[in-house]
PDB file of C-alpha atoms in Angstrom:
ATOM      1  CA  UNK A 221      31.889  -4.890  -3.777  1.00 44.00           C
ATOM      2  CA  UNK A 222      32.263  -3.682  -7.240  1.00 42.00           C
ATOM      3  CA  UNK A 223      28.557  -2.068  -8.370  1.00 41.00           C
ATOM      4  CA  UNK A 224      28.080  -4.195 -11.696  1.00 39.00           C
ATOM      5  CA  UNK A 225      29.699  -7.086 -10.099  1.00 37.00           C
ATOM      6  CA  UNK A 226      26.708  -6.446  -7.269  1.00 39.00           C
ATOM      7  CA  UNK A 227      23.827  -5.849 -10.085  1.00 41.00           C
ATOM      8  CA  UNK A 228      25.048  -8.969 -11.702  1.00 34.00           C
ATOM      9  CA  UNK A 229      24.818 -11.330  -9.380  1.00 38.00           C
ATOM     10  CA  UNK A 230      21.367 -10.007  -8.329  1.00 38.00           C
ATOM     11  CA  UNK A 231      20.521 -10.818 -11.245  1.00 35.00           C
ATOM     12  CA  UNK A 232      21.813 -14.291 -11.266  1.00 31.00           C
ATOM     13  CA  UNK A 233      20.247 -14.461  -7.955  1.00 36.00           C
ATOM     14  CA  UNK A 234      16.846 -13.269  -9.722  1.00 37.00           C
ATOM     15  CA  UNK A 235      17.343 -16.010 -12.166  1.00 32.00           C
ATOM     16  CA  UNK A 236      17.965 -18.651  -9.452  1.00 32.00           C
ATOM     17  CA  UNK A 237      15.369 -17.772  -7.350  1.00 35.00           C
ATOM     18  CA  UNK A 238      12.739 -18.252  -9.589  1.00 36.00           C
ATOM     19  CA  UNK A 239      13.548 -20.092 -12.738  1.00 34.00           C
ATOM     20  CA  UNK A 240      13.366 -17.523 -15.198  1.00 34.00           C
ATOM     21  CA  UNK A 241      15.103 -18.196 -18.489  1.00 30.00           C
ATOM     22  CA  UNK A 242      15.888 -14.108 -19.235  1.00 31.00           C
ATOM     23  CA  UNK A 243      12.306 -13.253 -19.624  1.00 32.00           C
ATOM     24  CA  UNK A 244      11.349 -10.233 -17.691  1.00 38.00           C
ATOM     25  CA  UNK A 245       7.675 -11.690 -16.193  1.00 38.00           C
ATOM     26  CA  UNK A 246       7.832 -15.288 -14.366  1.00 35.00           C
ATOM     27  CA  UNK A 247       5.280 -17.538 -16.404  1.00 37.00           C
ATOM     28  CA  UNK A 248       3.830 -20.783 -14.332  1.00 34.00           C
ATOM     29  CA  UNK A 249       1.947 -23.548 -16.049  1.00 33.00           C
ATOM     30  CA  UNK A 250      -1.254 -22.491 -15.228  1.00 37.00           C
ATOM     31  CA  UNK A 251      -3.009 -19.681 -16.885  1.00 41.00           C
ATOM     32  CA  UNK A 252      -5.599 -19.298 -14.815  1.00 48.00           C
ATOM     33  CA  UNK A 253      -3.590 -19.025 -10.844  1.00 52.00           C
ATOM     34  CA  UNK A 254      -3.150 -14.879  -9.997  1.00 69.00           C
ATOM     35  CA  UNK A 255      -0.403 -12.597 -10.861  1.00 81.00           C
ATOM     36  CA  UNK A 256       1.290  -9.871  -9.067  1.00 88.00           C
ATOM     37  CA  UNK A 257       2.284  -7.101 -10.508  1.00 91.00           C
ATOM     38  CA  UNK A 258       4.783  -4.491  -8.613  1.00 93.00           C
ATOM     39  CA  UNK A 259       4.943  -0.880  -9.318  1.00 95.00           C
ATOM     40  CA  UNK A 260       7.910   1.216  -8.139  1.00 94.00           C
ATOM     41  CA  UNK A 261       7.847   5.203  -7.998  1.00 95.00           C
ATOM     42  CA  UNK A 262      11.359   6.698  -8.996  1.00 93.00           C
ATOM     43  CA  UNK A 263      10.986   8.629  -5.847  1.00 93.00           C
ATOM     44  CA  UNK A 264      11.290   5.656  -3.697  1.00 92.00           C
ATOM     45  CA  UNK A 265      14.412   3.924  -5.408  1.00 90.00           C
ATOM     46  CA  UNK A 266      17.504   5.326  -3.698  1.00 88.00           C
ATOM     47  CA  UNK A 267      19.461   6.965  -6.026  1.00 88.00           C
ATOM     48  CA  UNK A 268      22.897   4.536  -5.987  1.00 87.00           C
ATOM     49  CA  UNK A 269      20.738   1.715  -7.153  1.00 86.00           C
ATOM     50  CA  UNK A 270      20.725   0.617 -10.984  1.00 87.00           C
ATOM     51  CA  UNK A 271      16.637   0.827 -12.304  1.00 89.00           C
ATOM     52  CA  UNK A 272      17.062  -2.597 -13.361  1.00 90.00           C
ATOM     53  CA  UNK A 273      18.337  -3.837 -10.042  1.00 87.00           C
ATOM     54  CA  UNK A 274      15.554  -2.454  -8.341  1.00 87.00           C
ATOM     55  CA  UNK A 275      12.974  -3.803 -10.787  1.00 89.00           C
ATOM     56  CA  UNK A 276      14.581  -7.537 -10.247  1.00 87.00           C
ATOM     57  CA  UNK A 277      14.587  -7.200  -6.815  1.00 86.00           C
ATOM     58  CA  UNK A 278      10.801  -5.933  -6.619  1.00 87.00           C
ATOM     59  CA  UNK A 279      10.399  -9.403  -8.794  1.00 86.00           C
ATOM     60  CA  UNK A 280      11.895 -11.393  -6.242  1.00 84.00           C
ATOM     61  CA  UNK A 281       9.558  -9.961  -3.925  1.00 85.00           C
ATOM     62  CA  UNK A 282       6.473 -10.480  -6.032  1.00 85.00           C
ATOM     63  CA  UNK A 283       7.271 -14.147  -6.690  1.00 83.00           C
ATOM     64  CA  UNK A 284       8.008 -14.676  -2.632  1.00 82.00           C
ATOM     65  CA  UNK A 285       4.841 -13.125  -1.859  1.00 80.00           C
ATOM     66  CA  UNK A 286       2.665 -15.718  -4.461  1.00 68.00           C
ATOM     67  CA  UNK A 287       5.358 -18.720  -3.170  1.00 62.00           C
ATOM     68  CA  UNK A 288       4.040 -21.422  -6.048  1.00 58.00           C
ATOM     69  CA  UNK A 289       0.254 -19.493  -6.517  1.00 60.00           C
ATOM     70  CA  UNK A 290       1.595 -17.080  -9.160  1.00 64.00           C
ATOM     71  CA  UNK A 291       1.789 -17.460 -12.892  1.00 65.00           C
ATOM     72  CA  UNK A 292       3.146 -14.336 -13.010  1.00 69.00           C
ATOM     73  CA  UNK A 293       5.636 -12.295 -11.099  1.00 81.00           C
ATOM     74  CA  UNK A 294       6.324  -8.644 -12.481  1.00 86.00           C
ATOM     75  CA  UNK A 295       7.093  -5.091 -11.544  1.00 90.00           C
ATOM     76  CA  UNK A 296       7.422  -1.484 -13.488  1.00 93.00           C
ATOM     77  CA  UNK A 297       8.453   1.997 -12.652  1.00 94.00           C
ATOM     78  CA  UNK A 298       6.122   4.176 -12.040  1.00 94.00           C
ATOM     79  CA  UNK A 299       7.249   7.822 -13.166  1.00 93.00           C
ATOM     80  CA  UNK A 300       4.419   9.895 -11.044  1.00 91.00           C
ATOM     81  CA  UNK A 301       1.066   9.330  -9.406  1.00 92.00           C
ATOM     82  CA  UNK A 302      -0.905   9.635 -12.885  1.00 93.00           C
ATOM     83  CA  UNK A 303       0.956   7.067 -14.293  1.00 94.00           C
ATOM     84  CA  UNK A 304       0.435   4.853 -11.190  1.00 95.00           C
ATOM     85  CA  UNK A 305      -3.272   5.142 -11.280  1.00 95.00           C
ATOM     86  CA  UNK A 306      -2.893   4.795 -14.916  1.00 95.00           C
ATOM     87  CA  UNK A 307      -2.039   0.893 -14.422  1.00 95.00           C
ATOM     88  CA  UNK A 308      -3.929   0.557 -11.231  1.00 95.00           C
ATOM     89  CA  UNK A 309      -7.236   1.273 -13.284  1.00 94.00           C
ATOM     90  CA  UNK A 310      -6.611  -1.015 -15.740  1.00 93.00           C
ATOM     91  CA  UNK A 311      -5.592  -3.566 -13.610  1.00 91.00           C
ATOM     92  CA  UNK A 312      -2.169  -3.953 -14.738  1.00 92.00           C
ATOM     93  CA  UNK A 313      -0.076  -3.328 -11.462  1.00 94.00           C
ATOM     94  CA  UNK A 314      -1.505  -4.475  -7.713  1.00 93.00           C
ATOM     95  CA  UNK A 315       1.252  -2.902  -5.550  1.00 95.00           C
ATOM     96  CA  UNK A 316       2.066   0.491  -5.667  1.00 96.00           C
ATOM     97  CA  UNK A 317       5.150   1.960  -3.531  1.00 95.00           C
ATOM     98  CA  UNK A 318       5.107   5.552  -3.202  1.00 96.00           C
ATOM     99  CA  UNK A 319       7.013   8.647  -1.584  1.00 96.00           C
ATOM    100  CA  UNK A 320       4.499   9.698   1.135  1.00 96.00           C
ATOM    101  CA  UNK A 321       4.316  13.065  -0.547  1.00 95.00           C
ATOM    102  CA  UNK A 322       3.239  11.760  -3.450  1.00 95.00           C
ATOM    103  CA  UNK A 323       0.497   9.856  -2.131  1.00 95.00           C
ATOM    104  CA  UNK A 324      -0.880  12.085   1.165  1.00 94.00           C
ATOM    105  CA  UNK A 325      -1.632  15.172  -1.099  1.00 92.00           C
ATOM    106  CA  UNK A 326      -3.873  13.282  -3.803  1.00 88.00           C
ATOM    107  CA  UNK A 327      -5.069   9.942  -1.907  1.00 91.00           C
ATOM    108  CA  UNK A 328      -8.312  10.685  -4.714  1.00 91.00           C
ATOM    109  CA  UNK A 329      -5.967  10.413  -7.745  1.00 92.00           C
ATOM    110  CA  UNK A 330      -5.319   6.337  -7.200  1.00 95.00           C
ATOM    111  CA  UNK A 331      -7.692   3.350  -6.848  1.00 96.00           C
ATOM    112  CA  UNK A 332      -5.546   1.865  -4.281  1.00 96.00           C
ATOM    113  CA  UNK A 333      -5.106   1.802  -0.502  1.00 96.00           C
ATOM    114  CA  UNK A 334      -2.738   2.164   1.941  1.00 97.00           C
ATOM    115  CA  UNK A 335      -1.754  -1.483   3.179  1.00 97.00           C
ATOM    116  CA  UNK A 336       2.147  -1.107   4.004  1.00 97.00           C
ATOM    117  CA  UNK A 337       5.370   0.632   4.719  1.00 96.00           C
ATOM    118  CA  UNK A 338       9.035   0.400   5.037  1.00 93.00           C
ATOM    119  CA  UNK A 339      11.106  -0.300   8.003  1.00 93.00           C
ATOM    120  CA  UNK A 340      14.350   1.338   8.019  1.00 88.00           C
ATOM    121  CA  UNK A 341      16.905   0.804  10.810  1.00 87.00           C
ATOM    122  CA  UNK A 342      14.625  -0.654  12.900  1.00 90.00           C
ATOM    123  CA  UNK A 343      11.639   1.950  12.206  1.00 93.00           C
ATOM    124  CA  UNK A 344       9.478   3.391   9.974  1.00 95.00           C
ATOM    125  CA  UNK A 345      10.579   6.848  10.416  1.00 96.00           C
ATOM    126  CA  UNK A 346      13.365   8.788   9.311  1.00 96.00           C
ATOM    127  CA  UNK A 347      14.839  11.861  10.507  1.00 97.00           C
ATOM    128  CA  UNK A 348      16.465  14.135   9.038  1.00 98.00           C
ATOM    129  CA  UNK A 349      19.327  16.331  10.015  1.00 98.00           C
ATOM    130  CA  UNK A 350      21.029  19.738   8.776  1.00 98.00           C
ATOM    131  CA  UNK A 351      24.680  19.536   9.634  1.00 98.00           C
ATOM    132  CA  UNK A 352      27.238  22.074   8.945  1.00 98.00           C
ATOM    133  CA  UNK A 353      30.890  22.821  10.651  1.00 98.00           C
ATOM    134  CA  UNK A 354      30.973  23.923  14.261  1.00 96.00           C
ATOM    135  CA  UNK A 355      33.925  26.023  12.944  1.00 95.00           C
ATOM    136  CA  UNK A 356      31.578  27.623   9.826  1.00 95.00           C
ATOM    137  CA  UNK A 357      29.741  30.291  12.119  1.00 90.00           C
ATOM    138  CA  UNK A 358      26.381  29.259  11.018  1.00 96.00           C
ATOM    139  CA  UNK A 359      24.462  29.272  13.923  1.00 95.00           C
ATOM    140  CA  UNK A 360      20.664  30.102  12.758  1.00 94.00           C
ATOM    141  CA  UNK A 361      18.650  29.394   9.255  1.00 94.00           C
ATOM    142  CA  UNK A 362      19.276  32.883   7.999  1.00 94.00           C
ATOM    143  CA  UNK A 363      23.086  32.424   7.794  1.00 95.00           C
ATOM    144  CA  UNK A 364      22.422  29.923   5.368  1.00 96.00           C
ATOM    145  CA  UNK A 365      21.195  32.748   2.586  1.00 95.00           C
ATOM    146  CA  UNK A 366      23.961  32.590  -0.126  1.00 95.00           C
ATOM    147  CA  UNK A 367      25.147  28.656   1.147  1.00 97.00           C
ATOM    148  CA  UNK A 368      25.489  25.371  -0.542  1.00 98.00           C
ATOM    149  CA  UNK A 369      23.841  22.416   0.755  1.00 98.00           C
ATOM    150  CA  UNK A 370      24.023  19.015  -0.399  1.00 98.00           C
ATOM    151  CA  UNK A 371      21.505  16.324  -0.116  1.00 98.00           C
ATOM    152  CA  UNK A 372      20.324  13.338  -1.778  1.00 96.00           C
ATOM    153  CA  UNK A 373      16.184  13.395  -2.637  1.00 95.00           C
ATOM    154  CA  UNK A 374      14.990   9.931  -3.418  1.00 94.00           C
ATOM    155  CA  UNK A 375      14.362   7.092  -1.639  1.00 92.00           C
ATOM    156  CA  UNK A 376      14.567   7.585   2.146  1.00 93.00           C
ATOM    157  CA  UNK A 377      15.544  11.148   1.251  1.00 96.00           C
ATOM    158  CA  UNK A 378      12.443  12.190  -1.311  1.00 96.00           C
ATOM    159  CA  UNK A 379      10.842  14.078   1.740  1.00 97.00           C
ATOM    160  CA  UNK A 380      14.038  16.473   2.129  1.00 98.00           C
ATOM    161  CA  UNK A 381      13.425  19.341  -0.523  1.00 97.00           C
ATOM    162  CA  UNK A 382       9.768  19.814   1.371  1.00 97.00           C
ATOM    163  CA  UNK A 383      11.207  19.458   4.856  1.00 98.00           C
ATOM    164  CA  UNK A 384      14.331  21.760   3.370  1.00 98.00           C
ATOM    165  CA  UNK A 385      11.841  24.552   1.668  1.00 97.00           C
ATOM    166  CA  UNK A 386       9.489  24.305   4.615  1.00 97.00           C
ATOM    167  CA  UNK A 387      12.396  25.444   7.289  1.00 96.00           C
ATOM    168  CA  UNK A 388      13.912  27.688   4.840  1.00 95.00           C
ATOM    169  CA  UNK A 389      10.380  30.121   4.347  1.00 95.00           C
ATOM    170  CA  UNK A 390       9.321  29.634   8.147  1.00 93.00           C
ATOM    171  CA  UNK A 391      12.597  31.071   9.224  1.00 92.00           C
ATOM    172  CA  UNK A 392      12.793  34.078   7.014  1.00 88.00           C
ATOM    173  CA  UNK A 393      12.873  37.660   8.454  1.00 74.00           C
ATOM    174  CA  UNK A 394      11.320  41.109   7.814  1.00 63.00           C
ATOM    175  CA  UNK A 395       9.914  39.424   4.996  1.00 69.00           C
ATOM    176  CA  UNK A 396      13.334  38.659   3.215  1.00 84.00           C
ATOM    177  CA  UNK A 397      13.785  35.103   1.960  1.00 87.00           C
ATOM    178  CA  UNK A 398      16.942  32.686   2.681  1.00 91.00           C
ATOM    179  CA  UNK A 399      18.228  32.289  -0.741  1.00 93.00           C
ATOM    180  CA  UNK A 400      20.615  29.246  -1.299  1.00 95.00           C
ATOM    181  CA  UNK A 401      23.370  29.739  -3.519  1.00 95.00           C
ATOM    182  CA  UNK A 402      23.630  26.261  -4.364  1.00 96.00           C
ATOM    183  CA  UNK A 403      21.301  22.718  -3.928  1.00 97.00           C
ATOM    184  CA  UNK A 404      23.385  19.762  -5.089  1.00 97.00           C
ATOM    185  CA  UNK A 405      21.703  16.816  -5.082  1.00 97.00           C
ATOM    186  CA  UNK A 406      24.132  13.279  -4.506  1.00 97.00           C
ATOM    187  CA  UNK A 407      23.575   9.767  -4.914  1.00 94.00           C
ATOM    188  CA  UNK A 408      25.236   8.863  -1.973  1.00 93.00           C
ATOM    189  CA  UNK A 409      25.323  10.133   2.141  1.00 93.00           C
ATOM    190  CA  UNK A 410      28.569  10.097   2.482  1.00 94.00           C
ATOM    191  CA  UNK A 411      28.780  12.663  -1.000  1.00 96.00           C
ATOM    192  CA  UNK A 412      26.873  15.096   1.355  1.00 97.00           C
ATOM    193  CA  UNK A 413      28.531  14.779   4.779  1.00 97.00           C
ATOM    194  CA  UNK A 414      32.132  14.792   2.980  1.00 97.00           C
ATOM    195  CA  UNK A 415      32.012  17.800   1.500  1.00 97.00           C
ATOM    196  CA  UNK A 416      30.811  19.700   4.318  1.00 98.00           C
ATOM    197  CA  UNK A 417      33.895  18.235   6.582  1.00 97.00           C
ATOM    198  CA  UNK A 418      36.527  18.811   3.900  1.00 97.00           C
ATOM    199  CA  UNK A 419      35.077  22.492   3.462  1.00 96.00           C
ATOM    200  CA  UNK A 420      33.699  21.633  -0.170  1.00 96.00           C
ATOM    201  CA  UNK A 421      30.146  22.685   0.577  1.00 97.00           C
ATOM    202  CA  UNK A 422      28.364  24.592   3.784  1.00 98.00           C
ATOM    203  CA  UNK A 423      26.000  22.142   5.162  1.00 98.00           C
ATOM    204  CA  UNK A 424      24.301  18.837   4.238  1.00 98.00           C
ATOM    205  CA  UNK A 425      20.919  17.053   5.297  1.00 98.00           C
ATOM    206  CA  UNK A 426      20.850  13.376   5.765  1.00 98.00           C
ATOM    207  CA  UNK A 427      18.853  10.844   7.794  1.00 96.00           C
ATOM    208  CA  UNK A 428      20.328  11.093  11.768  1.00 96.00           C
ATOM    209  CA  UNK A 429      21.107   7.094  11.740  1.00 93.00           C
ATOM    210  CA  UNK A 430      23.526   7.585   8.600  1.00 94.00           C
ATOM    211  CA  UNK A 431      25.279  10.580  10.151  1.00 96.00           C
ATOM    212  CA  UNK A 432      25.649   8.669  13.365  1.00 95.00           C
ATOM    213  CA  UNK A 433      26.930   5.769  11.829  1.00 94.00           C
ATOM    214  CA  UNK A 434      29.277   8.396   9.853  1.00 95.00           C
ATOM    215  CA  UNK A 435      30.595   9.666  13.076  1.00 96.00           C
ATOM    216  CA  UNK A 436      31.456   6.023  14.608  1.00 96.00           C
ATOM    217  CA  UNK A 437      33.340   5.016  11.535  1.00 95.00           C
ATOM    218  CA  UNK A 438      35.191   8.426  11.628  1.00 96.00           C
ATOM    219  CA  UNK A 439      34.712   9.977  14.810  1.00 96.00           C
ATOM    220  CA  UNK A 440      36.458  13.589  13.537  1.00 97.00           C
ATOM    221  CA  UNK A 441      33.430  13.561  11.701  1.00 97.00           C
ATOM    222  CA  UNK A 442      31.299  13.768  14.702  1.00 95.00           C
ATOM    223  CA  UNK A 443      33.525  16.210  16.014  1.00 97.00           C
ATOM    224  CA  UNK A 444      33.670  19.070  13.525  1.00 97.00           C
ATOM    225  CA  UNK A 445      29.994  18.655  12.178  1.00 98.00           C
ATOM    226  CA  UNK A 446      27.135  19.742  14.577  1.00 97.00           C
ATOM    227  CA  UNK A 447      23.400  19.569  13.517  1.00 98.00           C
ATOM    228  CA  UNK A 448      21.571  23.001  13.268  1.00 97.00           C
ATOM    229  CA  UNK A 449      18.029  21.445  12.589  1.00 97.00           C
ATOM    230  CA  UNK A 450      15.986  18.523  12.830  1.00 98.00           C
ATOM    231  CA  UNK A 451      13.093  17.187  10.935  1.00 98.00           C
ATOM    232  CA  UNK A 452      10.090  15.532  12.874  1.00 97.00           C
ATOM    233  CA  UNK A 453       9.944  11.670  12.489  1.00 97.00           C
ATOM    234  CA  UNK A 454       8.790  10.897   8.886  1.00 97.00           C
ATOM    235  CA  UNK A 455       7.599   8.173   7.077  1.00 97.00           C
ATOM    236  CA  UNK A 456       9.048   8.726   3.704  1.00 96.00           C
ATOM    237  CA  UNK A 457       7.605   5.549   1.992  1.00 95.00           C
ATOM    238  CA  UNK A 458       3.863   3.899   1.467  1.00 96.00           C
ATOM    239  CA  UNK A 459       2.850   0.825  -0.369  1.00 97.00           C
ATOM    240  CA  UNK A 460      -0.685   0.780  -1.645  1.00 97.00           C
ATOM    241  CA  UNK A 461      -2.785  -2.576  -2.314  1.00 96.00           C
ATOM    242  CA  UNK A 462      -4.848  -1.900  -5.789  1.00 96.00           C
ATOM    243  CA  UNK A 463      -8.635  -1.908  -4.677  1.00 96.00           C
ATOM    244  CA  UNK A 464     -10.230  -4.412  -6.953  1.00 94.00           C
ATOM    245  CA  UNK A 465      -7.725  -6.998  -6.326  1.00 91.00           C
ATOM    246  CA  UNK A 466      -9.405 -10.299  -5.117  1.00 90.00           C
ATOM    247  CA  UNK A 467      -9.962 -10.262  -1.079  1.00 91.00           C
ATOM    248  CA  UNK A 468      -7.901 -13.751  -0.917  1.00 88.00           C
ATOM    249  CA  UNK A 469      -5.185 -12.463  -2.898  1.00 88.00           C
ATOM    250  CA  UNK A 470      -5.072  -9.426  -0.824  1.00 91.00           C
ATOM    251  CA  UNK A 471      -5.058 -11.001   2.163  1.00 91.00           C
ATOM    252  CA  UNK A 472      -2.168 -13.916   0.999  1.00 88.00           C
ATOM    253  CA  UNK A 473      -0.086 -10.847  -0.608  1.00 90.00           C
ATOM    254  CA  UNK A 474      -0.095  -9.238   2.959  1.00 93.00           C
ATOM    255  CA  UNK A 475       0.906 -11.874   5.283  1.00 92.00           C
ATOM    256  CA  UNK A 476       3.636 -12.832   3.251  1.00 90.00           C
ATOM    257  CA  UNK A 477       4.885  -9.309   2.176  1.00 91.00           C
ATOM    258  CA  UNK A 478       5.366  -9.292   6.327  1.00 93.00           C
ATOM    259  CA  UNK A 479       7.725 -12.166   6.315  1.00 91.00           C
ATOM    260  CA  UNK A 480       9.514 -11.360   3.601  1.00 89.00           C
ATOM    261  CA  UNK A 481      12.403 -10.576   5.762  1.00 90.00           C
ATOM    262  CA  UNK A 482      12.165 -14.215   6.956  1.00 89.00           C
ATOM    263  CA  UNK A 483      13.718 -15.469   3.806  1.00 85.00           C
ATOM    264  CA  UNK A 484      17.201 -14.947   2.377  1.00 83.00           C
ATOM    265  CA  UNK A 485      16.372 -14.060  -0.695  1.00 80.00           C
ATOM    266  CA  UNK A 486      13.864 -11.051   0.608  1.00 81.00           C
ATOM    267  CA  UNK A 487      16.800 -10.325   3.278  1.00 83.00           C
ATOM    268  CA  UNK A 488      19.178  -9.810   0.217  1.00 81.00           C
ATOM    269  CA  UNK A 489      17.055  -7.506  -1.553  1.00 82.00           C
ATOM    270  CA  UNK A 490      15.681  -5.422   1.094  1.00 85.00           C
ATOM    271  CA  UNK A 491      19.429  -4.584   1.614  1.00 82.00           C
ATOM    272  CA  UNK A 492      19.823  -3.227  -2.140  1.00 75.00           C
ATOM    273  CA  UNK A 493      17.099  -1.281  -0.751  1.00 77.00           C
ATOM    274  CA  UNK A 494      18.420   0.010   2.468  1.00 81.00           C
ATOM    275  CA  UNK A 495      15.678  -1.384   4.272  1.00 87.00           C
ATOM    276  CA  UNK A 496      14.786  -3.642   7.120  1.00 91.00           C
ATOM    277  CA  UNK A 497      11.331  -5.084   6.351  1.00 93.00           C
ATOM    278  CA  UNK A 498       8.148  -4.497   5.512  1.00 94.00           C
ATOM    279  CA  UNK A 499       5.801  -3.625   8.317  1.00 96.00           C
ATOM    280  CA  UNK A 500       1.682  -2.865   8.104  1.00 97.00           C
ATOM    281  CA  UNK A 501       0.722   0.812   7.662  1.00 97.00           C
ATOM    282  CA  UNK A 502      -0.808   2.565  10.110  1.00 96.00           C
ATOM    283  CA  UNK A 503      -3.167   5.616   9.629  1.00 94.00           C
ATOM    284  CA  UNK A 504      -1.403   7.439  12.548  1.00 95.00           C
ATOM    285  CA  UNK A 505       2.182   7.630   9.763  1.00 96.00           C
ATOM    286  CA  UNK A 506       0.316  10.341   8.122  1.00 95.00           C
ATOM    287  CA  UNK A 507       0.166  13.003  11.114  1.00 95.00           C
ATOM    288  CA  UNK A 508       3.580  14.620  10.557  1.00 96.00           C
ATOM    289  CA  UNK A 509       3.639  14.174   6.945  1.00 96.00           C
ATOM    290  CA  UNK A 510       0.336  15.988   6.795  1.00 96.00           C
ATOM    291  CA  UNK A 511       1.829  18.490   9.102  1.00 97.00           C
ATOM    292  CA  UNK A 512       4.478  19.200   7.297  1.00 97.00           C
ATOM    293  CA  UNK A 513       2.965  19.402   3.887  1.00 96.00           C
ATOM    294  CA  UNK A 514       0.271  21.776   4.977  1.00 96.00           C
ATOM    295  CA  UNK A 515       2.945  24.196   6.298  1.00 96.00           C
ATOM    296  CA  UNK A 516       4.736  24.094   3.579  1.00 96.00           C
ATOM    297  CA  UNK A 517       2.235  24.864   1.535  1.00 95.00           C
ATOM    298  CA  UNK A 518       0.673  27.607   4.411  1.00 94.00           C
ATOM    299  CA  UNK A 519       4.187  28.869   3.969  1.00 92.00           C
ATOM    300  CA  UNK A 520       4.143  28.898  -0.541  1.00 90.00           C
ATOM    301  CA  UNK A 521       0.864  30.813  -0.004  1.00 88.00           C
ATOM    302  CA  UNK A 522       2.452  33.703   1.643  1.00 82.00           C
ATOM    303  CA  UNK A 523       5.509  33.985   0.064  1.00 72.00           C
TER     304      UNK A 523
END
């Protein structure tokens, strides 16, 4: 489908869905029923979707989740963590969805907990995967040094520049660094996979399910790209419930936010999204984030 005939009729559907007249925040009659207020980290809005696409869709969701309750149904990007805490503080935004490695490192800097993640392709993990040509002769990390390698890092790709940096430094030798000569970052997976089959770039990292799903749709794809590295399962997204929202609000925002999937409307958007549903966190998502970010910066130290 055409990409602004797409963004359009999201927003029509926006419009449908929940009666707004071409206001941005969804007013109900009564001033004193709760709000919800949705804020969005760049890092976690893949990088082919329009801003304002994303920010209708996050509106659907914040309606959904209220059903009739709300007088207000509104959501706002959220540049970095500051800015997040910024509007948590003041009470001004109740959701907060994060990259993981935005949150992990500084869980002090927001007044807001973890309460939910994404599932994407039927988990919550991602993995990631370096693929080059089996006919390039790179066999090991250090015949990268003086490569280009394409890769996209937002959404369920804003943990790749860590994961990317991390296996760069812990497989240097004798002290001598693997130097790319080139990082281009795409909007899309198949602008990272492509090149690297049409001999346009060395190697690209992507999540394993979209290479896979390259390969079936073009299995020469699968035959002249290998992968030379893995990532560990990785969470790559967390939503976080503002702290001094009321308990029953909490509570109603939750339940619903976990049948969200259940309606068409949420179904629709989760797809702009790339996502399946949302599904409760769990503390034990952190362990191989943690992991990795502590090697990495182990790794920064000693550089």
């Amino acid at each position: 489908m055409n990409k602004s005939i797409a963004g359009l009729s999201l927003v029509i559907l926006v419009f449908v869905l929940l009666g707004s007249s071409g206001t941005r925040t969804v007013q109900s009659a009564d001033a004193n029923l709760p709000s919800l207020r949705i804020g969005l980290s760049t890092l976690v809005m893949e990088p082919d979707v329009n801003t304002d696409d994303a920010l209708a869709a996050a509106r659907v969701w914040a309606a959904r989740m209220g059903g009739a309750s709300w007088k207000a149904a509104d959501s706002v990007v959220l540049p970095d963590i500051e800015r997040a805490e910024e509007l948590v503080s003041r009470g001004q935004v109740d959701l907060v969805a994060l990259g993981t490695n935005e949150y992990i490192p500084n869980p002090a800097k927001i007044s807001a907990k973890p309460s939910m993640a994404y599932m994407i392709n039927g988990d919550v993990n991602v993995e990631y995967v370096l693929l080059v040509r089996r006919d390039s002769k790179i066999e090991t990390a250090r015949d990268l040094d003086g490569k280009r390698v394409a890769y996209s890092n937002r959404g369920r790709h804003c943990l790749v520049p860590t994961w990317l940096d991390t296996f760069l430094m812990k497989n240097r030798s004798a002290g001598k660094e693997i130097s790319l000569r080139e990082r281009k970052v795409v909007n899309k997976t198949t602008h990272a996979i492509l090149p690297v089959f049409f001999n346009q770039m060395d190697a690209a990292i992507v999540v394993r399910s979209a290479f896979d799903t390259a390969a079936v749709m073009n299995p020469q794809i699968g035959k002249q790209l290998k992968v030379l590295a893995s990532s560990p399962p990785l969470v790559p997204v967390i939503v976080l419930m503002r702290d001094s929202m009321p308990s029953l609000q909490k509570t109603t925002v939750f339940e619903r936010a976990l049948k969200l999937h259940e309606l068409p409307e949420g179904l629709q958007t989760f797809t702009m999204f790339k996502i399946d549903r949302i599904v409760a966190w769990q503390k034990g998502y952190e362990s191989n984030i943690r992991q990795l970010l502590d090697e990495y910066e182990k790794l920064k130290r000693v550089m």
